[in-house]
Short mmCIF file of C-alpha atoms in Angstrom, two decimals:
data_model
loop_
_atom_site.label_atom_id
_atom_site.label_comp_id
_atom_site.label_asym_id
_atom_site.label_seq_id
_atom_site.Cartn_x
_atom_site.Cartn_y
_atom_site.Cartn_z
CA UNK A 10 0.00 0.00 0.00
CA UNK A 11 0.75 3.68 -1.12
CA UNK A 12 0.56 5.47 2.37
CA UNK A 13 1.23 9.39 0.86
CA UNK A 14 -1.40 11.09 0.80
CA UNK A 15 -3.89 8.61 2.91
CA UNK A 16 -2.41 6.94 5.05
CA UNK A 17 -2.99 4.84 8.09
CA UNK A 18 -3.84 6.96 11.43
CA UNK A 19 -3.71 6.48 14.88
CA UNK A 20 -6.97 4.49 15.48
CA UNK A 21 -7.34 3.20 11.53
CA UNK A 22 -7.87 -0.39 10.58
CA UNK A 23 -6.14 -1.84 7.05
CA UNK A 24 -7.18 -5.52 5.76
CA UNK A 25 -5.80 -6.95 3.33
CA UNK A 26 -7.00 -6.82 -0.34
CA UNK A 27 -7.81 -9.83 -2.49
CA UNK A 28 -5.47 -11.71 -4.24
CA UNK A 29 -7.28 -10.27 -7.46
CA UNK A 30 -9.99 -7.98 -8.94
CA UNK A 31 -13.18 -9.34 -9.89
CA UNK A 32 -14.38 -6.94 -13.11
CA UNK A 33 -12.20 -4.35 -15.20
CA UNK A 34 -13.60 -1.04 -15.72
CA UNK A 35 -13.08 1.46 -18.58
CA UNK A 36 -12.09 5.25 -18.10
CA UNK A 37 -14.48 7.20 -19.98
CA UNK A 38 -13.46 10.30 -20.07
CA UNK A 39 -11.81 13.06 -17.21
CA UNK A 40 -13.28 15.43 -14.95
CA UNK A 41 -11.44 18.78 -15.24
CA UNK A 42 -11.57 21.14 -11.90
CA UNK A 43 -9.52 23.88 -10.49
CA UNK A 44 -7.96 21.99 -7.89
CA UNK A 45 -4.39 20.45 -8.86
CA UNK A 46 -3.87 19.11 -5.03
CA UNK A 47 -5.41 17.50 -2.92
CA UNK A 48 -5.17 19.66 0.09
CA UNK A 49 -7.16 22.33 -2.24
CA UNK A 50 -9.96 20.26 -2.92
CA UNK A 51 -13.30 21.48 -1.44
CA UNK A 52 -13.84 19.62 1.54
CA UNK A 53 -17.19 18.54 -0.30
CA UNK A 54 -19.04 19.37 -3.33
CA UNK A 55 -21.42 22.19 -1.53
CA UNK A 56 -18.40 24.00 -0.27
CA UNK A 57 -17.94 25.40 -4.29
CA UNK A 58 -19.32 26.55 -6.91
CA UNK A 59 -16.82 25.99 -9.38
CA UNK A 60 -17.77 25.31 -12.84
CA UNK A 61 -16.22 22.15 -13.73
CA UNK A 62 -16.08 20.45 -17.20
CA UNK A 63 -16.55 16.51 -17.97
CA UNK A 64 -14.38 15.46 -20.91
CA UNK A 65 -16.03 12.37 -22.63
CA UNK A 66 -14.02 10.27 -24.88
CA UNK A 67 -14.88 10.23 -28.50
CA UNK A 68 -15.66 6.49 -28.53
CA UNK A 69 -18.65 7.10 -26.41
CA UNK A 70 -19.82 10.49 -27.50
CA UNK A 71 -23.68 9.22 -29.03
CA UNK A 72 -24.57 7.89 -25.70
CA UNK A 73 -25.13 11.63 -24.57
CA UNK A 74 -28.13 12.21 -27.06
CA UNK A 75 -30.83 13.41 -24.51
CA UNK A 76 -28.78 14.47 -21.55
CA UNK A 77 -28.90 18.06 -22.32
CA UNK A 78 -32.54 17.38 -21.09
CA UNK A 79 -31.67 16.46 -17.52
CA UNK A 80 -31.12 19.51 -14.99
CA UNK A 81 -28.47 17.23 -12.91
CA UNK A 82 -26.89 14.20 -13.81
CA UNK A 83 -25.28 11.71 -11.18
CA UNK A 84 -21.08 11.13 -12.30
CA UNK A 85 -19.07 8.44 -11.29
CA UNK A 86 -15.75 8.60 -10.99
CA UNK A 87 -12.00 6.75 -10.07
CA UNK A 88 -10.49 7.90 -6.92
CA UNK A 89 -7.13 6.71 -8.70
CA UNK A 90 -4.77 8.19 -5.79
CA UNK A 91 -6.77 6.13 -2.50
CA UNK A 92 -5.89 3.49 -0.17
CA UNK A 93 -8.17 1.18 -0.80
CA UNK A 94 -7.46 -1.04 2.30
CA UNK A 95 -8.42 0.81 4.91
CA UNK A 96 -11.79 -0.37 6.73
CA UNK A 97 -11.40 2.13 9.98
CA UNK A 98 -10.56 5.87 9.43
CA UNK A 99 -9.79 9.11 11.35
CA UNK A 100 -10.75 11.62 8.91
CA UNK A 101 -8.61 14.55 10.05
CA UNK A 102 -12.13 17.02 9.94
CA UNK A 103 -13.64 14.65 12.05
CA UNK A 104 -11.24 13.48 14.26
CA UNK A 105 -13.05 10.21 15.12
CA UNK A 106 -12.80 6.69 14.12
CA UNK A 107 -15.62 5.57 11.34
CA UNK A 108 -16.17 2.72 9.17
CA UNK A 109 -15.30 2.60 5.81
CA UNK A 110 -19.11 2.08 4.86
CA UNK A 111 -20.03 5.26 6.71
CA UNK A 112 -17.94 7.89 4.88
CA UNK A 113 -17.56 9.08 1.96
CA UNK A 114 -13.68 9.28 2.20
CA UNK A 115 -12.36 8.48 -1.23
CA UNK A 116 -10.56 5.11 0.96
CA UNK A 117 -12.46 2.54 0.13
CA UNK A 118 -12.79 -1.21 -1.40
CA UNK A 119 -13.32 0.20 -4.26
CA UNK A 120 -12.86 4.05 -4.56
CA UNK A 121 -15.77 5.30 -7.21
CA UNK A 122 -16.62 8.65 -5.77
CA UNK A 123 -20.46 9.38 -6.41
CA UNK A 124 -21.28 13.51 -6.83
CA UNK A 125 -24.27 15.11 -7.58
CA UNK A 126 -24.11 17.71 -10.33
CA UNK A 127 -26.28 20.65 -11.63
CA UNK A 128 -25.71 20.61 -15.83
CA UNK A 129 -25.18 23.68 -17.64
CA UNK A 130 -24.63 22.61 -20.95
CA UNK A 131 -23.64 20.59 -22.79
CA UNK A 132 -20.70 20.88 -25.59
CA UNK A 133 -19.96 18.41 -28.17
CA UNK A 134 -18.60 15.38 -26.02
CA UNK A 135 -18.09 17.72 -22.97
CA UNK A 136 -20.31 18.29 -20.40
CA UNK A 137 -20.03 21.68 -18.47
CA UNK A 138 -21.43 21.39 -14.64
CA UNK A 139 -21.45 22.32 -10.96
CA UNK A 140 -20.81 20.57 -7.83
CA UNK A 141 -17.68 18.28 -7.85
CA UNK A 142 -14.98 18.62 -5.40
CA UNK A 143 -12.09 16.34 -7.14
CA UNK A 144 -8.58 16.45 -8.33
CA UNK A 145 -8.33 17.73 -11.95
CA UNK A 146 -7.39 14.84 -14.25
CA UNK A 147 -10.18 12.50 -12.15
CA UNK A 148 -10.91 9.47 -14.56
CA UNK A 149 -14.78 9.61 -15.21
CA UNK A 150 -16.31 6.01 -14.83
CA UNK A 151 -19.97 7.17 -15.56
CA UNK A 152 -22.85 9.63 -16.61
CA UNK A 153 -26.51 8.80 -15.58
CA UNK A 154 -29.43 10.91 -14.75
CA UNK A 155 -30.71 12.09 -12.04
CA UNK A 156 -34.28 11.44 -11.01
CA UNK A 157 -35.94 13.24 -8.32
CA UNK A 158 -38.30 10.48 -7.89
CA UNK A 159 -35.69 7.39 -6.56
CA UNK A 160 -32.64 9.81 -5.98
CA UNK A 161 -34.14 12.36 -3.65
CA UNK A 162 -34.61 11.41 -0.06
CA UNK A 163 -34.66 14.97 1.59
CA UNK A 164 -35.66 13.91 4.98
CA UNK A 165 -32.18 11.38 5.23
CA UNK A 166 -30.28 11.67 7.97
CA UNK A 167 -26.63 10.41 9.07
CA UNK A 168 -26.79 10.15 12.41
CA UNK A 169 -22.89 9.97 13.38
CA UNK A 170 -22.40 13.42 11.57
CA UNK A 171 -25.54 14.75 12.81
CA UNK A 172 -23.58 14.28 16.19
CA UNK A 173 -20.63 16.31 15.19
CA UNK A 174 -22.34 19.28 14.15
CA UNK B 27 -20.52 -9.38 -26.86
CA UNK B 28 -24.07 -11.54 -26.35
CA UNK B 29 -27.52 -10.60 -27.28
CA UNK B 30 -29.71 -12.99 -24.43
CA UNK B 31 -30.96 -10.63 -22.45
CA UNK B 32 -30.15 -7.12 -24.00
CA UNK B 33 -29.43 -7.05 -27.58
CA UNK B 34 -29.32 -4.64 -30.03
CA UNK B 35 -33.23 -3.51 -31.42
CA UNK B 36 -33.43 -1.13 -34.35
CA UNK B 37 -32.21 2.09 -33.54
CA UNK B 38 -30.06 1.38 -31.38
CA UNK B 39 -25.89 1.54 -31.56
CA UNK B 40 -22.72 0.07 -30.27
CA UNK B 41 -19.58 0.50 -30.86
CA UNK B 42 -16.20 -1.02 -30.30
CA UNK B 43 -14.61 -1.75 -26.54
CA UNK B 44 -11.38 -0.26 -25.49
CA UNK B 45 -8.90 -3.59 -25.62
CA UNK B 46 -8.41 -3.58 -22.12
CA UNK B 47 -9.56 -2.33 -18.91
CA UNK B 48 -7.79 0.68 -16.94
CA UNK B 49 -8.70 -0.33 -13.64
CA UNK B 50 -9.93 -3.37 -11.11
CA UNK B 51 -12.85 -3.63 -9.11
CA UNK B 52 -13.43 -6.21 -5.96
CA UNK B 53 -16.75 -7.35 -5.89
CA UNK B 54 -17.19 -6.81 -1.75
CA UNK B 55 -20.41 -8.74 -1.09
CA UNK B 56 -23.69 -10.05 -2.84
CA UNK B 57 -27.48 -8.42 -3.07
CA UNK B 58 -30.33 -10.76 -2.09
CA UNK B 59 -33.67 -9.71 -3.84
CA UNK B 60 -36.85 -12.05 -3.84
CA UNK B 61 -35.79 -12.08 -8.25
CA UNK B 62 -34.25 -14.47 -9.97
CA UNK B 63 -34.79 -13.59 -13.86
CA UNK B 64 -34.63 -10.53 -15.55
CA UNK B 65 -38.38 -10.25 -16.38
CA UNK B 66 -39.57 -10.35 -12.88
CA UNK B 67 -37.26 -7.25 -11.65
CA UNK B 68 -39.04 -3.89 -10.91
CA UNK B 69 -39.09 -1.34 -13.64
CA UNK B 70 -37.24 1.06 -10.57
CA UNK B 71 -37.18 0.95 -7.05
CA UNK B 72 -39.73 3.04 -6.32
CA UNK B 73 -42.35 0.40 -7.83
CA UNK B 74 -41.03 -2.19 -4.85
CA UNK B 75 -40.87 -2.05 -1.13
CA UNK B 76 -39.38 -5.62 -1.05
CA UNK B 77 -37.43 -5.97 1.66
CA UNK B 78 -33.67 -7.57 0.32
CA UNK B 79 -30.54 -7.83 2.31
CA UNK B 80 -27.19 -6.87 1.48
CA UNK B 81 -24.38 -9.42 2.49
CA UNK B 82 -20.90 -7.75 2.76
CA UNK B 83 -18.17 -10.22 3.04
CA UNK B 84 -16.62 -11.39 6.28
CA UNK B 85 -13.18 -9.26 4.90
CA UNK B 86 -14.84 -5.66 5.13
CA UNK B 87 -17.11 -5.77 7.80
CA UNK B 88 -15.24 -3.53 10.42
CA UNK B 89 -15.93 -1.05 8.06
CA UNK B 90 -19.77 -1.19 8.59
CA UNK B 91 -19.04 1.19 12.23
CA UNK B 92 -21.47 3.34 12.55
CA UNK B 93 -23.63 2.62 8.93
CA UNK B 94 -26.22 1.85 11.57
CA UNK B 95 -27.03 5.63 12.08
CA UNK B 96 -27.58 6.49 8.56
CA UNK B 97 -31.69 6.36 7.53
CA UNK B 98 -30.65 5.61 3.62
CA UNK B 99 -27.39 4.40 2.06
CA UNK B 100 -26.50 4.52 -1.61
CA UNK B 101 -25.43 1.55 -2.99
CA UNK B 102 -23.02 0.63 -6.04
CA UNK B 103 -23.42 -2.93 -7.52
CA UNK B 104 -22.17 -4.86 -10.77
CA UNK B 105 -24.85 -5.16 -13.20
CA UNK B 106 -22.71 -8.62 -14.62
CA UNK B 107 -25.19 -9.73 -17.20
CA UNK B 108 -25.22 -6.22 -19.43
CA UNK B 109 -23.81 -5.51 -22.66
CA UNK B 110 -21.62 -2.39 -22.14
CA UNK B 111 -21.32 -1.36 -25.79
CA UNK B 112 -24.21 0.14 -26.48
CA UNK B 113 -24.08 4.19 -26.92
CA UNK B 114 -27.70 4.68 -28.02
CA UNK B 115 -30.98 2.52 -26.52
CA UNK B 116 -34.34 1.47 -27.48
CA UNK B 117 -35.82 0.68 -24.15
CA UNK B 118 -39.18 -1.54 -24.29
CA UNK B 119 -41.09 0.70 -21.96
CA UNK B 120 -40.78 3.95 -23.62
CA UNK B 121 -40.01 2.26 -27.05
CA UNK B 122 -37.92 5.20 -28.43
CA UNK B 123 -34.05 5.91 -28.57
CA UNK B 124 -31.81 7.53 -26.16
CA UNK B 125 -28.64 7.71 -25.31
CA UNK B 126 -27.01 5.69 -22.58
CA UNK B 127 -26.15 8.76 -20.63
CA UNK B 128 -29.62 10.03 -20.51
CA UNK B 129 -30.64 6.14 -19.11
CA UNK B 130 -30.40 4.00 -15.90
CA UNK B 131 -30.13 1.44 -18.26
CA UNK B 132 -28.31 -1.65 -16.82
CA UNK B 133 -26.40 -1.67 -20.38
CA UNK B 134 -23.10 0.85 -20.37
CA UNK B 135 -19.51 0.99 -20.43
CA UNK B 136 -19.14 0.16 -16.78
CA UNK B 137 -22.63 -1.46 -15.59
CA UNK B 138 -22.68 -0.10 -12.15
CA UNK B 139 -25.89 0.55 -10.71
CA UNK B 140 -26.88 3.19 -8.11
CA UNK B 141 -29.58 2.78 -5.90
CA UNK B 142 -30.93 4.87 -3.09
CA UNK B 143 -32.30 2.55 0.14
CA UNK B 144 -33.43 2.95 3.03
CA UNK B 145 -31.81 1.16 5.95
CA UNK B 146 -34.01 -0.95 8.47
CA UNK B 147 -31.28 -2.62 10.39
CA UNK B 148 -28.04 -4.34 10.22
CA UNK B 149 -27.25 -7.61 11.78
CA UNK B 150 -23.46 -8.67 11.95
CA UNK B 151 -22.23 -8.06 8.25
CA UNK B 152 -25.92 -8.27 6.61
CA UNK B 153 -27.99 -4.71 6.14
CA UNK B 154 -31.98 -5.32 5.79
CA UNK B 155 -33.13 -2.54 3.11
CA UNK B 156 -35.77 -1.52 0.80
CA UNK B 157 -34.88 0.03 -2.19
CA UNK B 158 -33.95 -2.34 -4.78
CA UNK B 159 -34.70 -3.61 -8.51
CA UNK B 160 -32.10 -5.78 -8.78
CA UNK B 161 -31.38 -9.97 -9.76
CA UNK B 162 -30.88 -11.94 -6.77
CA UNK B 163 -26.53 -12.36 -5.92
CA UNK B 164 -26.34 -9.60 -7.96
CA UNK B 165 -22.09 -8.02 -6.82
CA UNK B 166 -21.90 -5.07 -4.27
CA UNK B 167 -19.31 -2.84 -5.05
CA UNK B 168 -19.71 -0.04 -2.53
CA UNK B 169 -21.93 1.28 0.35
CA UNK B 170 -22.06 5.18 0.88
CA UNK B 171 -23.70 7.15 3.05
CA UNK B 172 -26.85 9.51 1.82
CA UNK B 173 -26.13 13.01 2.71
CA UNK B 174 -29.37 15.12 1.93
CA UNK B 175 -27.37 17.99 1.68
CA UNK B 176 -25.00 16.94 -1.15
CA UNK B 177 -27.76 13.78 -2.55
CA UNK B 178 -30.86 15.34 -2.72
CA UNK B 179 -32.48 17.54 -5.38
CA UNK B 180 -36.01 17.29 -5.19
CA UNK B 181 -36.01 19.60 -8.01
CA UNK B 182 -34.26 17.78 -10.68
CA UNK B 183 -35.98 16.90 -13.72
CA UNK B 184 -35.14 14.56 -16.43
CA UNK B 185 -36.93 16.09 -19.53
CA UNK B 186 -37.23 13.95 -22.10
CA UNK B 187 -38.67 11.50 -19.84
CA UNK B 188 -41.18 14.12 -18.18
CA UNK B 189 -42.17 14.57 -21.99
CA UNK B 190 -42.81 10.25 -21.95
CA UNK B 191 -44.93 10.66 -19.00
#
């Protein structure tokens, strides 16, 4: 394990991986923000309004036909520079010891951030939006809409953080 | 690539696969639904409050700490049985094209769904939920948890599908 940037803490718990991966994914594309380190990064995506641009690759440019339509889109995307060991953290905001499952550090199993973003417009195979909080250069993994009706669950609550406000 | 389940209808268009992958995924666990063919799987989510549970496996399940204070979770799982070539659809129930982008289609470069549940209990490594459309042992890939703040826009709209309704 790389331990730069994330590494293991006072009070953090690494396992150890599996021997080998279990399904290959493709880049799609890259996610271009202002943010060239990490420590600049937003701390989360409602900290900035930044207007950030989604570069798709050529190959898959017809399968945005439509999405001009959708006011926000959901983007996944590859977390390339995380541990992906760790199952405790300490995340230095926080300062307490959560599982893996109930953050939404960019550690994890598999490190596919998930943001929430507010479409401008799109251009050609790029998509320009608002709400993303990662390194420029981010691999894109996918696009999808967003629909109020399954995606928005206003009344959610997470009750460690809850605790910490 | 193979047709079964979600081949290529008129008006619809796929194109070529990059050679290889740039990047692994573990499959962490396995999603229990009361669905064992394709046919018999909820439209979405929201048409379903099956209960289903969510196994994670015995490797990762320190980092479950605290999950049991969120109200909803969003989960990432391996679609395994979807083409991922396709770049413009024909889905059955609206019966006209789109592109994969503007879709929650199962079938896209990287078939990873995203669902939205909402957390009953958990018991040991297992979370009880309702939220799901999926095949039974359908892969987990990641559990998050749902921030209202950053997650929700009750707003949203997808518009060429509020033209469909």
């Amino acid at each position: 394990m790389t331990n730069k940037d994330f590494g293991v803490r006072e009070g953090e718990l690494a396992v150890e991986l599996p021997a080998r991966p279990d399904a290959g994914l493709y880049f799609i594309g890259r996610i271009h923000t202002p943010w060239k380190e990490r420590k600049h990064c937003p701390k989360n995506a409602r900290e900035s309004d930044a207007v950030c641009t989604v570069e798709l690759d050529a190959r898959w440019r017809a399968g945005l036909k439509d999405v001009e339509t959708c006011s926000h889109l959901v983007l996944l995307y590859w977390m390339d520079k995380s541990s992906r060991n760790l199952v405790l953290q300490v995340p230095g905001h926080y300062g307490a010891q959560h599982g893996t499952f109930a953050l939404r550090s960019p550690a994890r199993p598999n490190p596919i951030a998930m943001s929430v973003v507010r479409l401008l417009r799109v251009e050609g195979s790029k998509l320009v939006v608002i709400g993303l909080d990662c390194l420029d250069g981010t691999p894109l993994v996918d696009i999808k809409p967003y629909f109020a009706s399954t995606d928005s669950v206003p009344e959610a609550v997470v009750g460690w953080h809850t605790r910490h406000d």
